[in-house]
CSV table of C-alpha atoms in Angstrom, one decimal:
chain,number,residue,atom,x,y,z
A,1,MET,CA,-9.8,-57.2,1.9
A,2,PRO,CA,-11.7,-54.1,3.2
A,3,ASP,CA,-11.8,-51.2,0.8
A,4,GLY,CA,-13.5,-48.6,3.0
A,5,THR,CA,-17.0,-49.3,1.7
A,6,ILE,CA,-17.7,-51.8,4.5
A,7,GLU,CA,-19.4,-50.2,7.5
A,8,PRO,CA,-17.4,-50.8,10.7
A,9,LYS,CA,-18.9,-52.7,13.6
A,10,LYS,CA,-20.1,-50.2,16.2
A,11,GLY,CA,-19.8,-50.8,19.9
A,12,ARG,CA,-19.1,-49.2,23.3
A,13,LYS,CA,-15.5,-48.5,22.7
A,14,PHE,CA,-15.7,-47.6,19.0
A,15,ASP,CA,-15.2,-43.9,19.5
A,16,GLN,CA,-12.4,-44.6,22.0
A,17,VAL,CA,-10.5,-46.7,19.4
A,18,LEU,CA,-11.0,-44.0,16.7
A,19,GLU,CA,-9.6,-41.3,19.0
A,20,GLY,CA,-6.6,-43.4,19.9
A,21,ALA,CA,-6.0,-44.1,16.2
A,22,ARG,CA,-6.3,-40.5,15.4
A,23,GLN,CA,-3.6,-39.6,17.9
A,24,VAL,CA,-1.2,-42.2,16.7
A,25,PHE,CA,-1.7,-41.6,12.9
A,26,LEU,CA,-1.1,-37.8,13.4
A,27,SER,CA,2.0,-38.5,15.5
A,28,ASP,CA,3.6,-41.4,13.5
A,29,GLY,CA,2.0,-41.3,10.1
A,30,PHE,CA,0.3,-44.3,8.5
A,31,GLU,CA,3.4,-46.4,8.0
A,32,GLY,CA,4.9,-45.6,11.4
A,33,ALA,CA,1.7,-46.3,13.3
A,34,SER,CA,1.5,-49.8,14.9
A,35,VAL,CA,-1.6,-51.6,16.0
A,36,ASP,CA,0.1,-52.1,19.4
A,37,ASP,CA,0.5,-48.3,19.8
A,38,ILE,CA,-3.0,-47.6,18.6
A,39,ALA,CA,-4.5,-50.1,21.1
A,40,LYS,CA,-2.4,-48.6,23.9
A,41,ALA,CA,-3.4,-45.0,23.0
A,42,ALA,CA,-7.0,-46.1,22.9
A,43,GLY,CA,-6.8,-48.0,26.2
A,44,VAL,CA,-8.1,-51.2,24.7
A,45,SER,CA,-6.7,-54.7,23.8
A,46,LYS,CA,-5.6,-55.6,20.3
A,47,ALA,CA,-8.5,-58.1,20.3
A,48,THR,CA,-11.0,-55.3,21.0
A,49,LEU,CA,-9.4,-53.1,18.3
A,50,TYR,CA,-9.6,-55.9,15.7
A,51,SER,CA,-13.2,-56.6,16.7
A,52,TYR,CA,-14.1,-53.2,15.3
A,53,PHE,CA,-11.5,-52.8,12.5
A,54,PRO,CA,-10.0,-55.8,10.6
A,55,ASP,CA,-6.8,-53.9,9.5
A,56,LYS,CA,-4.9,-50.7,9.8
A,57,ARG,CA,-5.9,-49.4,6.4
A,58,PHE,CA,-9.6,-49.7,7.2
A,59,LEU,CA,-9.0,-48.0,10.6
A,60,PHE,CA,-7.2,-45.1,8.9
A,61,MET,CA,-10.0,-44.6,6.4
A,62,GLN,CA,-12.6,-44.4,9.2
A,63,VAL,CA,-10.5,-41.9,11.1
A,64,ALA,CA,-10.2,-39.7,8.0
A,65,LYS,CA,-13.9,-40.1,7.1
A,66,THR,CA,-15.0,-39.3,10.6
A,67,GLU,CA,-12.9,-36.2,10.9
A,68,CYS,CA,-13.9,-34.9,7.5
A,69,ALA,CA,-17.6,-35.5,8.4
A,70,LEU,CA,-17.2,-33.6,11.6
A,71,GLN,CA,-15.7,-30.7,9.7
A,72,ALA,CA,-18.5,-30.7,7.3
A,73,GLU,CA,-21.1,-30.9,10.0
A,74,HIS,CA,-19.5,-28.0,11.9
A,75,ALA,CA,-19.6,-25.9,8.7
A,76,ILE,CA,-23.3,-26.7,8.1
A,77,GLU,CA,-24.2,-25.9,11.7
A,78,THR,CA,-22.3,-22.7,12.0
A,79,ILE,CA,-22.8,-21.1,8.5
A,80,ASP,CA,-26.1,-19.3,7.7
A,81,MET,CA,-26.7,-20.4,4.2
A,82,ASP,CA,-29.5,-17.8,3.8
A,83,ALA,CA,-27.1,-14.9,4.4
A,84,PRO,CA,-25.9,-12.7,1.5
A,85,VAL,CA,-23.8,-14.8,-0.9
A,86,ARG,CA,-20.5,-13.0,-0.2
A,87,LYS,CA,-20.9,-13.6,3.5
A,88,VAL,CA,-21.6,-17.3,3.0
A,89,LEU,CA,-18.7,-17.7,0.7
A,90,ASN,CA,-16.4,-16.0,3.2
A,91,ALA,CA,-17.6,-18.3,6.0
A,92,ILE,CA,-17.1,-21.4,3.8
A,93,ALA,CA,-13.6,-20.2,2.8
A,94,VAL,CA,-12.7,-19.7,6.4
A,95,GLU,CA,-13.7,-23.4,7.1
A,96,MET,CA,-11.8,-24.6,4.1
A,97,VAL,CA,-8.6,-22.7,4.8
A,98,ASP,CA,-8.6,-23.6,8.5
A,99,PHE,CA,-9.0,-27.3,7.6
A,100,ILE,CA,-6.4,-27.3,4.8
A,101,THR,CA,-3.8,-25.7,7.1
A,102,SER,CA,-4.7,-27.7,10.3
A,103,GLN,CA,-2.3,-30.2,11.6
A,104,PHE,CA,-4.8,-33.0,10.9
A,105,GLY,CA,-5.5,-31.8,7.3
A,106,LYS,CA,-1.8,-31.6,6.5
A,107,ARG,CA,-1.1,-35.0,8.0
A,108,ILE,CA,-4.0,-36.7,6.3
A,109,PHE,CA,-3.1,-35.2,2.9
A,110,ARG,CA,0.6,-36.3,3.2
A,111,ILE,CA,-0.4,-39.8,4.3
A,112,CYS,CA,-2.7,-40.2,1.4
A,113,VAL,CA,-0.1,-39.0,-1.1
A,114,GLY,CA,2.7,-41.1,0.5
A,115,GLU,CA,0.6,-44.3,0.5
A,116,SER,CA,-1.1,-43.7,-2.9
A,117,ASP,CA,0.9,-46.2,-4.9
A,118,ARG,CA,0.4,-49.1,-2.5
A,119,PHE,CA,-3.0,-48.2,-1.2
A,120,PRO,CA,-4.8,-46.1,-3.8
A,121,GLU,CA,-8.1,-46.6,-2.0
A,122,LEU,CA,-6.7,-44.4,0.9
A,123,GLY,CA,-6.7,-41.3,-1.4
A,124,ARG,CA,-10.1,-42.2,-2.9
A,125,GLU,CA,-11.7,-42.6,0.5
A,126,PHE,CA,-10.2,-39.3,1.7
A,127,TYR,CA,-11.4,-37.5,-1.5
A,128,GLU,CA,-14.9,-38.9,-1.2
A,129,SER,CA,-15.2,-38.1,2.5
A,130,GLY,CA,-13.5,-34.7,2.3
A,131,PRO,CA,-13.2,-32.7,-0.9
A,132,LEU,CA,-16.1,-34.4,-2.6
A,133,LEU,CA,-18.4,-33.8,0.4
A,134,ILE,CA,-17.4,-30.2,0.5
A,135,ARG,CA,-18.1,-29.9,-3.3
A,136,SER,CA,-21.6,-31.3,-2.9
A,137,ARG,CA,-22.3,-28.8,-0.1
A,138,LEU,CA,-21.1,-26.0,-2.4
A,139,VAL,CA,-23.1,-27.2,-5.3
A,140,ASP,CA,-26.3,-27.2,-3.2
A,141,PHE,CA,-25.6,-23.6,-2.1
A,142,PHE,CA,-24.8,-22.4,-5.6
A,143,HIS,CA,-28.1,-23.8,-6.9
A,144,LYS,CA,-30.0,-21.8,-4.2
A,145,ALA,CA,-27.9,-18.6,-4.9
A,146,VAL,CA,-28.7,-18.9,-8.7
A,147,GLU,CA,-32.4,-19.3,-7.9
A,148,LYS,CA,-32.2,-16.1,-5.9
A,149,ASN,CA,-30.4,-14.4,-8.8
A,150,GLU,CA,-27.3,-13.8,-6.6
A,151,LEU,CA,-24.9,-15.9,-8.8
A,152,VAL,CA,-24.8,-16.8,-12.5
A,153,ILE,CA,-23.4,-20.4,-12.8
A,154,THR,CA,-24.0,-23.0,-15.5
A,155,ASP,CA,-21.4,-25.6,-14.5
A,156,PHE,CA,-22.0,-26.0,-10.8
A,157,GLU,CA,-19.5,-28.8,-10.2
A,158,LEU,CA,-16.7,-26.8,-11.9
A,159,ALA,CA,-17.5,-23.7,-9.9
A,160,ALA,CA,-17.3,-25.6,-6.7
A,161,GLU,CA,-13.9,-27.1,-7.6
A,162,GLN,CA,-12.7,-23.6,-8.6
A,163,PHE,CA,-13.7,-22.1,-5.3
A,164,HIS,CA,-12.0,-25.0,-3.4
A,165,GLU,CA,-8.8,-24.4,-5.4
A,166,LEU,CA,-8.9,-20.6,-4.8
A,167,CYS,CA,-9.0,-21.3,-1.1
A,168,LYS,CA,-5.7,-23.3,-1.5
A,169,ALA,CA,-3.8,-20.5,-3.3
A,170,ASP,CA,-0.3,-19.7,-2.0
A,171,LEU,CA,-0.8,-21.5,1.4
A,172,PHE,CA,-1.2,-25.1,0.0
A,173,PRO,CA,1.9,-25.1,-2.2
A,174,ARG,CA,4.1,-23.7,0.5
A,175,MET,CA,2.8,-26.3,2.9
A,176,VAL,CA,3.2,-29.3,0.5
A,177,PHE,CA,6.7,-28.4,-0.4
A,178,ASN,CA,7.6,-27.8,3.3
A,179,MET,CA,8.4,-24.1,2.8
A,180,ASP,CA,6.1,-23.2,5.7
A,181,ASP,CA,4.2,-25.2,8.3
A,182,GLU,CA,2.3,-22.5,10.1
A,183,PHE,CA,0.4,-19.5,8.8
A,184,THR,CA,-0.7,-16.3,10.5
A,185,PRO,CA,-4.3,-15.1,10.6
A,186,ALA,CA,-3.4,-12.3,8.2
A,187,GLU,CA,-1.9,-14.8,5.6
A,188,LYS,CA,-5.1,-16.9,5.8
A,189,GLN,CA,-7.4,-13.9,5.5
A,190,ARG,CA,-5.5,-12.7,2.5
A,191,VAL,CA,-6.3,-16.0,0.7
A,192,ILE,CA,-9.9,-16.0,1.9
A,193,ASP,CA,-10.5,-12.5,0.7
A,194,GLY,CA,-8.8,-13.2,-2.6
A,195,ALA,CA,-10.8,-16.4,-3.2
A,196,VAL,CA,-14.2,-14.6,-2.5
A,197,ASP,CA,-13.3,-11.6,-4.6
A,198,MET,CA,-12.1,-13.7,-7.6
A,199,PHE,CA,-15.1,-16.0,-7.4
A,200,MET,CA,-17.6,-13.1,-7.2
A,201,ALA,CA,-15.8,-11.4,-10.1
A,202,ARG,CA,-16.5,-14.4,-12.3
A,203,TYR,CA,-19.9,-15.6,-11.0
A,204,GLY,CA,-21.4,-12.6,-9.2
A,205,VAL,CA,-24.4,-10.8,-10.5
């Protein structure tokens, strides 16, 4: 049984199948999504879909991993890691908050939690392709900032986790418990500013 560590077969319609699956998973969730609906949304036959992805779990993992990788690549391409540390942290916080509160981010999180008992590998795959990837990028940045005497950090992994959690303050609990589903730019900026201020108060020079 595929566990997400197997690399999918690539081909001419690979991206087409992924995009169709993304649409259906976001609309219907993991359990509600059918292979027939995914094939229809992708404009391919079920045989073509199965030639790339042997089952729905594996397809979902690849959708989540691909989307998280795109988010990480966007952050890397758009953020100047040589800018002053506060400016870099603010830019990273913006990316984090935007993803956490995006429709895709919310849906993927809920699917992973909802399916965690039956398919624990779903949550693990999401963590490794999303939060863990973000943490590794943060750790790399923190090492450079410490070398430039802009931050004082001894436990880099913990600091990265702390910053990630600070970016979830207030908004994430409200979203998880269905208190709110949309957030204004001002609400997001409040959390971003608070995360950067708190982190700099602890680790800034």
